[in-house]
Coordinates of C-alpha atoms in Angstrom, one line a residue:
X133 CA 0.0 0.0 0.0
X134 CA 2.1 3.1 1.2
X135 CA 5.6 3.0 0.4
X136 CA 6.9 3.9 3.9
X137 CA 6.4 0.5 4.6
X138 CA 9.0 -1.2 2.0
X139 CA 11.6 0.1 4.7
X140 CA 11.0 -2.4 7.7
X141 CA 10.8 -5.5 4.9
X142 CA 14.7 -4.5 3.8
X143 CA 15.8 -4.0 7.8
X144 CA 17.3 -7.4 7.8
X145 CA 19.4 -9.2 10.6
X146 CA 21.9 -11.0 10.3
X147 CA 21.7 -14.0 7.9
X148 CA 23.0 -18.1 7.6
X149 CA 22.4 -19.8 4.5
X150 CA 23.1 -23.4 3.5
X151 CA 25.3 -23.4 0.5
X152 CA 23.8 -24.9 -2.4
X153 CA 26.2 -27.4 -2.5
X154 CA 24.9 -28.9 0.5
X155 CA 21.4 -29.4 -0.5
X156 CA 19.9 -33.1 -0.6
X157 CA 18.5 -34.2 -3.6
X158 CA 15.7 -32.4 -5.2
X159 CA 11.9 -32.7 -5.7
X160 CA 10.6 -34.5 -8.0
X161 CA 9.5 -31.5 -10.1
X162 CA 13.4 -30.5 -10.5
X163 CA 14.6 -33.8 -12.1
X164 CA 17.0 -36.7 -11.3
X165 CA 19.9 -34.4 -10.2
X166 CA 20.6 -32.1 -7.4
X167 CA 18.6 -28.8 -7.5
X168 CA 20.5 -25.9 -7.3
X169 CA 20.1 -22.6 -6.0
X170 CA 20.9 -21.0 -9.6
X171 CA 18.1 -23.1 -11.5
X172 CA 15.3 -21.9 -8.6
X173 CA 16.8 -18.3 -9.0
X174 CA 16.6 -18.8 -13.0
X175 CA 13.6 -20.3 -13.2
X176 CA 12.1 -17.6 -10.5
X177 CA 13.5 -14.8 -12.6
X178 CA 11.7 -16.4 -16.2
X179 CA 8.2 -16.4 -14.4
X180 CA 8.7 -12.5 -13.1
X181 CA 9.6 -11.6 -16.4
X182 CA 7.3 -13.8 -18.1
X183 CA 4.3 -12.0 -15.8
X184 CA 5.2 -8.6 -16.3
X185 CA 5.4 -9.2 -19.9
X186 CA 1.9 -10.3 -19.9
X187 CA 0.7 -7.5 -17.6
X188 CA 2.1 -5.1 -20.7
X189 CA 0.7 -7.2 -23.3
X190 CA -3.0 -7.1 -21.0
X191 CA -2.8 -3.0 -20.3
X192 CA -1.9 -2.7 -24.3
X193 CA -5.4 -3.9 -24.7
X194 CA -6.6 -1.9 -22.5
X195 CA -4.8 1.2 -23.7
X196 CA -6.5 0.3 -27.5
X197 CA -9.9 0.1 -25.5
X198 CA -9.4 3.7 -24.0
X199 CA -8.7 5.5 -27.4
X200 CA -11.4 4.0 -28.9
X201 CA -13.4 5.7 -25.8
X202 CA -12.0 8.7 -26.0
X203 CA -12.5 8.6 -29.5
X204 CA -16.1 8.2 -29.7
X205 CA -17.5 8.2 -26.3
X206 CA -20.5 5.8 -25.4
X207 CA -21.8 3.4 -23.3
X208 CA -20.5 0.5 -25.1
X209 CA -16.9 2.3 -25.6
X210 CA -16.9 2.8 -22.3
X211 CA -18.0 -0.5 -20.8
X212 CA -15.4 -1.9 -23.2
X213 CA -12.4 0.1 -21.6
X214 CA -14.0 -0.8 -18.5
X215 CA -13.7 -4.8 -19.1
X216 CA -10.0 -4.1 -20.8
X217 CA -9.0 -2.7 -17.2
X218 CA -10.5 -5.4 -15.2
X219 CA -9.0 -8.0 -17.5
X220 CA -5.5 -6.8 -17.2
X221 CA -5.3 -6.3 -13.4
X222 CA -5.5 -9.4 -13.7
X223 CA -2.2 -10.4 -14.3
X224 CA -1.1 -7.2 -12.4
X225 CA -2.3 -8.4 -9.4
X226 CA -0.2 -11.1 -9.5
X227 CA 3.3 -9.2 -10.1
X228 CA 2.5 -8.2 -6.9
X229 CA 4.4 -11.0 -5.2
X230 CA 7.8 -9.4 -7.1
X231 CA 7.6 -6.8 -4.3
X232 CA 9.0 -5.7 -1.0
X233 CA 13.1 -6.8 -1.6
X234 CA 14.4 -3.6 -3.3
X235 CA 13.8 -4.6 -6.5
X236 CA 13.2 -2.6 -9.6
X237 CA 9.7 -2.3 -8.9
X238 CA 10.1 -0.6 -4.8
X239 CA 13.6 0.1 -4.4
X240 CA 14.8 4.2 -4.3
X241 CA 14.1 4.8 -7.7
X242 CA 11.2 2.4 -8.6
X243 CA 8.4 3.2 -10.1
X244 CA 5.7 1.4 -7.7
X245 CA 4.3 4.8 -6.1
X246 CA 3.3 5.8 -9.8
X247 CA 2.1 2.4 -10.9
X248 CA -0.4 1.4 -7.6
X249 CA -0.5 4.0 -5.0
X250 CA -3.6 3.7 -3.1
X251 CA -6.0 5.2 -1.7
X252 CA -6.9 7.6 -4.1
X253 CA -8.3 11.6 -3.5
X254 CA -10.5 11.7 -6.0
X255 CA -10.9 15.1 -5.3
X256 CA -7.2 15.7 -6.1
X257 CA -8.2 14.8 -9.6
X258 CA -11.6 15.5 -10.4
X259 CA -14.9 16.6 -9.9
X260 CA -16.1 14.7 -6.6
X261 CA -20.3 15.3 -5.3
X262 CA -20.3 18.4 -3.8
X263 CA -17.1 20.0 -5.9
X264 CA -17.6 20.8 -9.5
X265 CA -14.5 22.2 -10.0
X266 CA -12.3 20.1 -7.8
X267 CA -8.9 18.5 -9.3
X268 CA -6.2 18.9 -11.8
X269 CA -8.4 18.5 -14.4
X270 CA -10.5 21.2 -13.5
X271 CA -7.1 23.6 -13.6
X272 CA -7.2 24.6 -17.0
X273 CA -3.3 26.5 -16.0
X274 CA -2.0 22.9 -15.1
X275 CA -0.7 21.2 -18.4
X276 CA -1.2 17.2 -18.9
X277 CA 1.7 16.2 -19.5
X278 CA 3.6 13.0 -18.4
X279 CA 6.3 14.5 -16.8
X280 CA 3.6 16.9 -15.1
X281 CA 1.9 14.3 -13.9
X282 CA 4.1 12.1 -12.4
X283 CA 5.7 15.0 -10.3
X284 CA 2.2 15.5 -8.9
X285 CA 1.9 12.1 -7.7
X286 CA 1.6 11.6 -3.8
X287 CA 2.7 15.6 -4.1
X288 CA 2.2 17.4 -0.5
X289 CA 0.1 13.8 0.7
X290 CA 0.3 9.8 -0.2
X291 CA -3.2 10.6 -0.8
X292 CA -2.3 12.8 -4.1
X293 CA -2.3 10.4 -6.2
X294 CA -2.7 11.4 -10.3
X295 CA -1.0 8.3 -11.7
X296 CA -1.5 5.1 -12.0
X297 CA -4.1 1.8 -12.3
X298 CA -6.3 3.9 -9.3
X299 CA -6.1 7.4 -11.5
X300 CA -7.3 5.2 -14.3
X301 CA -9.7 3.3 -12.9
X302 CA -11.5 6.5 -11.3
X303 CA -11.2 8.4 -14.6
X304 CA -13.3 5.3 -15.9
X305 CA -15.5 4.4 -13.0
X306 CA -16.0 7.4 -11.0
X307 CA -16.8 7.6 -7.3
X308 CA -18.4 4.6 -6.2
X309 CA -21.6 5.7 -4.7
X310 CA -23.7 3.1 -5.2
X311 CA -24.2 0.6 -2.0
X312 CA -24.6 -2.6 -4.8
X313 CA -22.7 -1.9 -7.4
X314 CA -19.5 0.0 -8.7
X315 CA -18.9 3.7 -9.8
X316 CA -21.1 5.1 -12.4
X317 CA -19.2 8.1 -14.2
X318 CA -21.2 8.8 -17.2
X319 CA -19.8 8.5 -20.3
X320 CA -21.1 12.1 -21.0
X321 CA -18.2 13.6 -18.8
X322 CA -15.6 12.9 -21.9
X323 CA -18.3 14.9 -24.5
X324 CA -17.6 18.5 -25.1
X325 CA -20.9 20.4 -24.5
X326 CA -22.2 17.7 -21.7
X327 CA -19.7 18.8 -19.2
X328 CA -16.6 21.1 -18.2
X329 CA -13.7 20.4 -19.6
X330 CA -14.2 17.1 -21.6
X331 CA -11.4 17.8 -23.0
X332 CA -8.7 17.6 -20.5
X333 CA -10.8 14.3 -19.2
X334 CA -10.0 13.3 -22.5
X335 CA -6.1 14.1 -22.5
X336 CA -6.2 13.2 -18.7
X337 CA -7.2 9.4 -18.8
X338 CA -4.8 9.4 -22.7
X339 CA -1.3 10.2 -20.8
X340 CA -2.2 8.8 -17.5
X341 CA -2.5 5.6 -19.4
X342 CA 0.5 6.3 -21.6
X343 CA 2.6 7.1 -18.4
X344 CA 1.4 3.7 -16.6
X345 CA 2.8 1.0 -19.4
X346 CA 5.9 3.3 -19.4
X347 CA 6.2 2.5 -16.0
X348 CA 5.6 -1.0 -16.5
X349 CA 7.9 -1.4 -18.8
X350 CA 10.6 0.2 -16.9
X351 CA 10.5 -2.4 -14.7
X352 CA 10.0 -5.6 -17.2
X353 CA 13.3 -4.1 -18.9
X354 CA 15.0 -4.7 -15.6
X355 CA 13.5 -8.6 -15.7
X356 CA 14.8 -9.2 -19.6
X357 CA 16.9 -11.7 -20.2
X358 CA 20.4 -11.6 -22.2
X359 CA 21.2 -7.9 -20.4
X360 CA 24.5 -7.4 -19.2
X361 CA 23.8 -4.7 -16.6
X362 CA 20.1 -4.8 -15.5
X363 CA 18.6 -6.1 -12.2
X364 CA 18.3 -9.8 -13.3
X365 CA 21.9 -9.8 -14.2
X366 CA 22.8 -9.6 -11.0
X367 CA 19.4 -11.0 -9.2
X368 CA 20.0 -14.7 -11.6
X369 CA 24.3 -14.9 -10.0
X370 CA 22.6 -14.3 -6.6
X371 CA 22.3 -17.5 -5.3
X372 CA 21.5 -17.7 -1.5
X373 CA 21.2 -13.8 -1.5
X374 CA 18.5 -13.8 -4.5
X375 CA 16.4 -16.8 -2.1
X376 CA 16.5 -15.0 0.3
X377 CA 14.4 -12.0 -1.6
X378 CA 12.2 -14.1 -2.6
X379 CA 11.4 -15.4 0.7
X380 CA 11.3 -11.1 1.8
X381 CA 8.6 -10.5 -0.6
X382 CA 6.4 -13.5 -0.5
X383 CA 6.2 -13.0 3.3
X384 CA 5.8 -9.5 3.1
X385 CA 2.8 -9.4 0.6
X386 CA 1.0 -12.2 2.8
X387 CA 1.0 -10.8 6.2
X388 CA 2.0 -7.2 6.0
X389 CA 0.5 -5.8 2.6
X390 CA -2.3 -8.6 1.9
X391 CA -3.6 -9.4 5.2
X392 CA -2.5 -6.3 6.6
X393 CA -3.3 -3.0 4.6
X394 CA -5.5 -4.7 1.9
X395 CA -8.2 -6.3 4.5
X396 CA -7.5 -5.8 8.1
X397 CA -7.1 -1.9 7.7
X398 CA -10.8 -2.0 5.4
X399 CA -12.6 -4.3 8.0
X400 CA -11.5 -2.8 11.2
X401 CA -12.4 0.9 9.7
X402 CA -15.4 -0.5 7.8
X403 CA -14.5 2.8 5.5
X404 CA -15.1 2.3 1.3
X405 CA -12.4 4.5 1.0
X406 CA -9.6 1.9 2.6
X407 CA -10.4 -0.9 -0.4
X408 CA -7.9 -1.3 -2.9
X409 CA -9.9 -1.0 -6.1
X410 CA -12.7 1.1 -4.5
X411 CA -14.1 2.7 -7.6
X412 CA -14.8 -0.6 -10.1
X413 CA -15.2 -2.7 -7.3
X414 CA -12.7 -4.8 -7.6
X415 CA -11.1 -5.5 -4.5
X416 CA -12.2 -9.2 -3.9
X417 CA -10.4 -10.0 -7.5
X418 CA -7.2 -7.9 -6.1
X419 CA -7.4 -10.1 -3.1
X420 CA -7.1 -13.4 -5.0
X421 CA -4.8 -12.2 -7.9
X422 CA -2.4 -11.3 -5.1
X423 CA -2.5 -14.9 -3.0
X424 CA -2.2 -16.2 -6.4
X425 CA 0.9 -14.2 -7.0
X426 CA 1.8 -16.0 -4.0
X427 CA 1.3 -19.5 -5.2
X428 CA 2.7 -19.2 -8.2
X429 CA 6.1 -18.0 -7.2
X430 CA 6.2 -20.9 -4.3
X431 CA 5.6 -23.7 -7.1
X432 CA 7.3 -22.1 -9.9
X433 CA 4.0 -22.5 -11.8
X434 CA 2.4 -19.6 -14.0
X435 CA -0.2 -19.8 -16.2
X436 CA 0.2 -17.2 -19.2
X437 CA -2.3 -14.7 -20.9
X438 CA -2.3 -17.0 -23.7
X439 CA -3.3 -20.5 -21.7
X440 CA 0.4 -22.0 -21.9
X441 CA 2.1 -23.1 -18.5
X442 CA 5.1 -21.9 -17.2
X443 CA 6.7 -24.4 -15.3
X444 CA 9.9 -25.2 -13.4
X445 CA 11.6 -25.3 -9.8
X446 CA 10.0 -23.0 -7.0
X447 CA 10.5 -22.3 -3.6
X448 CA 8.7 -25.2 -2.7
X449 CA 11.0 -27.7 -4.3
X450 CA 14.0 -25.9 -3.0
X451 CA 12.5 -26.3 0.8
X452 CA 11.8 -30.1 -0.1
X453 CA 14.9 -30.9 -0.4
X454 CA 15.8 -30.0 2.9
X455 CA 12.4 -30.4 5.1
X456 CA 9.3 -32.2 2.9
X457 CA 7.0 -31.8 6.1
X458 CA 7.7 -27.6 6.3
X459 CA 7.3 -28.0 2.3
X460 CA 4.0 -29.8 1.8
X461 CA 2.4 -28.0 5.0
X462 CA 3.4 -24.3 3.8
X463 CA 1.5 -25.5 0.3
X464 CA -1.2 -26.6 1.6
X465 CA -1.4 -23.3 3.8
X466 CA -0.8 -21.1 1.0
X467 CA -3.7 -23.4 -1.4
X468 CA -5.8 -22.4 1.6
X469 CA -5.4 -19.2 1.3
X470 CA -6.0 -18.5 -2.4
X471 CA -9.6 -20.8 -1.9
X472 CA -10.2 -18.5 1.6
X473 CA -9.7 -15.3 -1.2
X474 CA -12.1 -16.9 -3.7
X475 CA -14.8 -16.8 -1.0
X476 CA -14.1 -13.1 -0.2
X477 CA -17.9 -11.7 -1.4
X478 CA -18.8 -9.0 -3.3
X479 CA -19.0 -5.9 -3.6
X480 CA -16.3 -6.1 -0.6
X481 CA -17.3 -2.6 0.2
X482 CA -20.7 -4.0 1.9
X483 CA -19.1 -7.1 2.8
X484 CA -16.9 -5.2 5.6
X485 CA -20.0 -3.3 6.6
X486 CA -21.7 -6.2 9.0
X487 CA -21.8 -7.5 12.6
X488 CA -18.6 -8.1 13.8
X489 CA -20.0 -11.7 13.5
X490 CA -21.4 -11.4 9.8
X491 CA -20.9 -14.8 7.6
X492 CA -19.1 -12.1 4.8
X493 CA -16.6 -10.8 7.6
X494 CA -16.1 -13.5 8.3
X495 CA -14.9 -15.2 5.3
X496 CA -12.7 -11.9 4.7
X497 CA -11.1 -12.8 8.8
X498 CA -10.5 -16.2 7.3
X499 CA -8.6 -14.9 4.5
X500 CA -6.7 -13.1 7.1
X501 CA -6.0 -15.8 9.3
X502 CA -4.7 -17.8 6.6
X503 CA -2.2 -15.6 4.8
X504 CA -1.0 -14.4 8.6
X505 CA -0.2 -18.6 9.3
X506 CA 1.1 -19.0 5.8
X507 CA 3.9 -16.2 6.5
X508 CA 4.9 -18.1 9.6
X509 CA 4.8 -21.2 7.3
X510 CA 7.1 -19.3 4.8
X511 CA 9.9 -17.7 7.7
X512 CA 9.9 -21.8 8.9
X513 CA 10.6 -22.9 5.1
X514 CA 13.1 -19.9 5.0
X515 CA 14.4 -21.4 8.5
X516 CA 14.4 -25.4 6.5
X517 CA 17.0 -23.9 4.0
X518 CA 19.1 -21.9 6.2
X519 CA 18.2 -18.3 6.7
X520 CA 17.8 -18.0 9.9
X521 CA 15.7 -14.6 10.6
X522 CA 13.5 -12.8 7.9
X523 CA 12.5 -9.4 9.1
X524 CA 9.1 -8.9 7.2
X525 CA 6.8 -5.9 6.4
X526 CA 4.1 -5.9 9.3
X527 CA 1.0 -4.3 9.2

């Protein structure tokens, strides 16, 4: 959620590693001869890049579905874009487990406050009920520009957010202010004549969009294979060091981030404005994208946009051939949380609103239950393979 937070997850203590050299055989996944660190590395590094490359591929559909909005505004343009958003935050959602190591994505530089910042002002954007002439867009001194833009993001608040999958999926949506269902921003609002500057909507929603796959691709550049001095260059000779992220950011996504700032923050406030993907409604698909990120990166198993399976040694075999107890019950935990995320309902905004002892709470508490146990699970596999304290983002 707020970047502040990536600073616990890279406070680290002092850590012992087993040498690869002095791992048993592996699982049956990683073939007849000993598993290496390098090959769980490798093969981790391929599925991040792999993932990204679909999220692009997803949010270039998307992009194509916003022109032809802006274009010719309608319902059906607009419904369109809509879908195209939805569809690729799908595969967004589950980059999310790439985070929380100083990597490309979160470290000093990266470009993570600009891709996902949450929660959103609206206000800070555009016209909110009660405001008319609230927000940037509203401005007609401010120029639209991407460079503009991004230096407004989280400007003066973390709240100030003007890029992004959030600043796109208001622009499309609107505020939510329906109990049962999602925003409702007419399509009007993008029609010169219907309302104040439909124009700069129009330019507003072009380069935010622009700016996001910019982003994204910043940081898939940084996963490409065969390049002598970006991040996986390094990340793939890691070894030890480069398992050791991995465990950082899986733990840190399912107890401090996930569990944390996605669900425990929204049920314990019971406020619309502290879900993730407040505007589209959303948040219940963010929820199981993100345990799915999860899973995938513990198996080594990604399924692509276009159907084929990615496939190869994960955390999990690396942690079998050391402890195969610690290895099958941190899978089963984590398969237990991606179901428990299925059953989150929706719209989650009225899902959090119930008794304390309401049956959709509580299927959101059991979501948080499980991912808290599965990032115990994950520091005891980290403990199976030698690292012997993982300091994790906490909520």
């Amino acid at each position: 959620m707020y970047r502040y937070l990536i600073a616990s997850a890279l406070t680290l203590g002092t850590l012992a590693a087993t040498p690869a050299s002095a791992a048993p055989p592996a699982a049956a996944s990683a073939g007849p001869s000993a598993l290496q660190a390098s090959a769980v590395v490798q093969h981790y590094s391929t599925l991040v890049y792999a993932n990204y490359s679909d999220t692009i591929a997803a949010a270039q559909q998307m992009q194509k579905a916003i022109h032809a909005f802006l274009a010719k505004p309608s319902p059906a343009t607009q419904n369109a874009a809509r879908k195209a958003w939805l569809d690729a935050r799908e595969f967004y959602g589950q980059t999310e487990a790439f985070r929380f190591y100083d990597g490309p994505i979160d470290n000093a530089d990266g470009p993570e406050g600009q891709i996902n910042a949450w929660p959103m002002d609206e206000s800070y954007v555009d016209y909110v009920v009660g405001d008319d002439n609230a927000g940037l867009i509203n401005n007609r001194k401010l120029p639209i520009t991407k460079e503009r833009l991004a230096a407004l993001n989280e400007h003066d608040g973390e709240e100030n957010i003007s890029t992004g999958w959030h600043a796109i999926e208001f622009m499309l949506w609107g505020q939510d202010l329906d109990d049962h269902g999602p925003g409702a921003r007419p399509y009007t609002d993008f029609v010169d004549g219907k309302k104040p500057n439909a124009d700069r909507r129009r330019a507003y929603l072009k380069v935010v969009t622009e700016l996001l796959l910019d982003d994204l691709q910043s940081v898939a550049d940084q996963w490409k294979p065969g390049v002598k001095n970006n991040f996986r260059a390094t990340f793939d000779q890691g070894g030890d060091e480069s398992l050791r992220k991995v465990f950082i950011g899986l733990g840190s996504l399912s107890r401090g981030e996930l569990a944390g700032e996605r669900l425990e923050v929204a049920m314990a406030s019971r406020d619309q404005e502290d879900e993730h993907s407040c505007f589209s409604d959303n948040t219940h698909r963010d929820a199981v994208t993100n345990a799915q990120g999860i899973q995938n990166v513990w198996l080594g198993h990604y399924q692509r946009r276009n159907g084929t399976v990615l496939q190869g040694p994960g955390l999990r075999d690396w942690v079998a051939a050391q402890d195969p107890v610690i290895a099958e019950k941190t899978s089963l935990q984590i398969a237990k949380s991606v179901a428990s995320a299925h059953a989150i309902p929706a719209p989650f905004d009225q899902a959090i609103q119930g008794a304390r002892d309401s049956a959709a709470r509580a299927k959101i508490q059991a979501t948080i239950d499980s991912l808290t146990q599965q990032s115990k699970d994950l520091v005891d596999a980290a403990k199976a393979v030698g690292f012997e304290q993982l300091n994790l983002v906490e909520p």
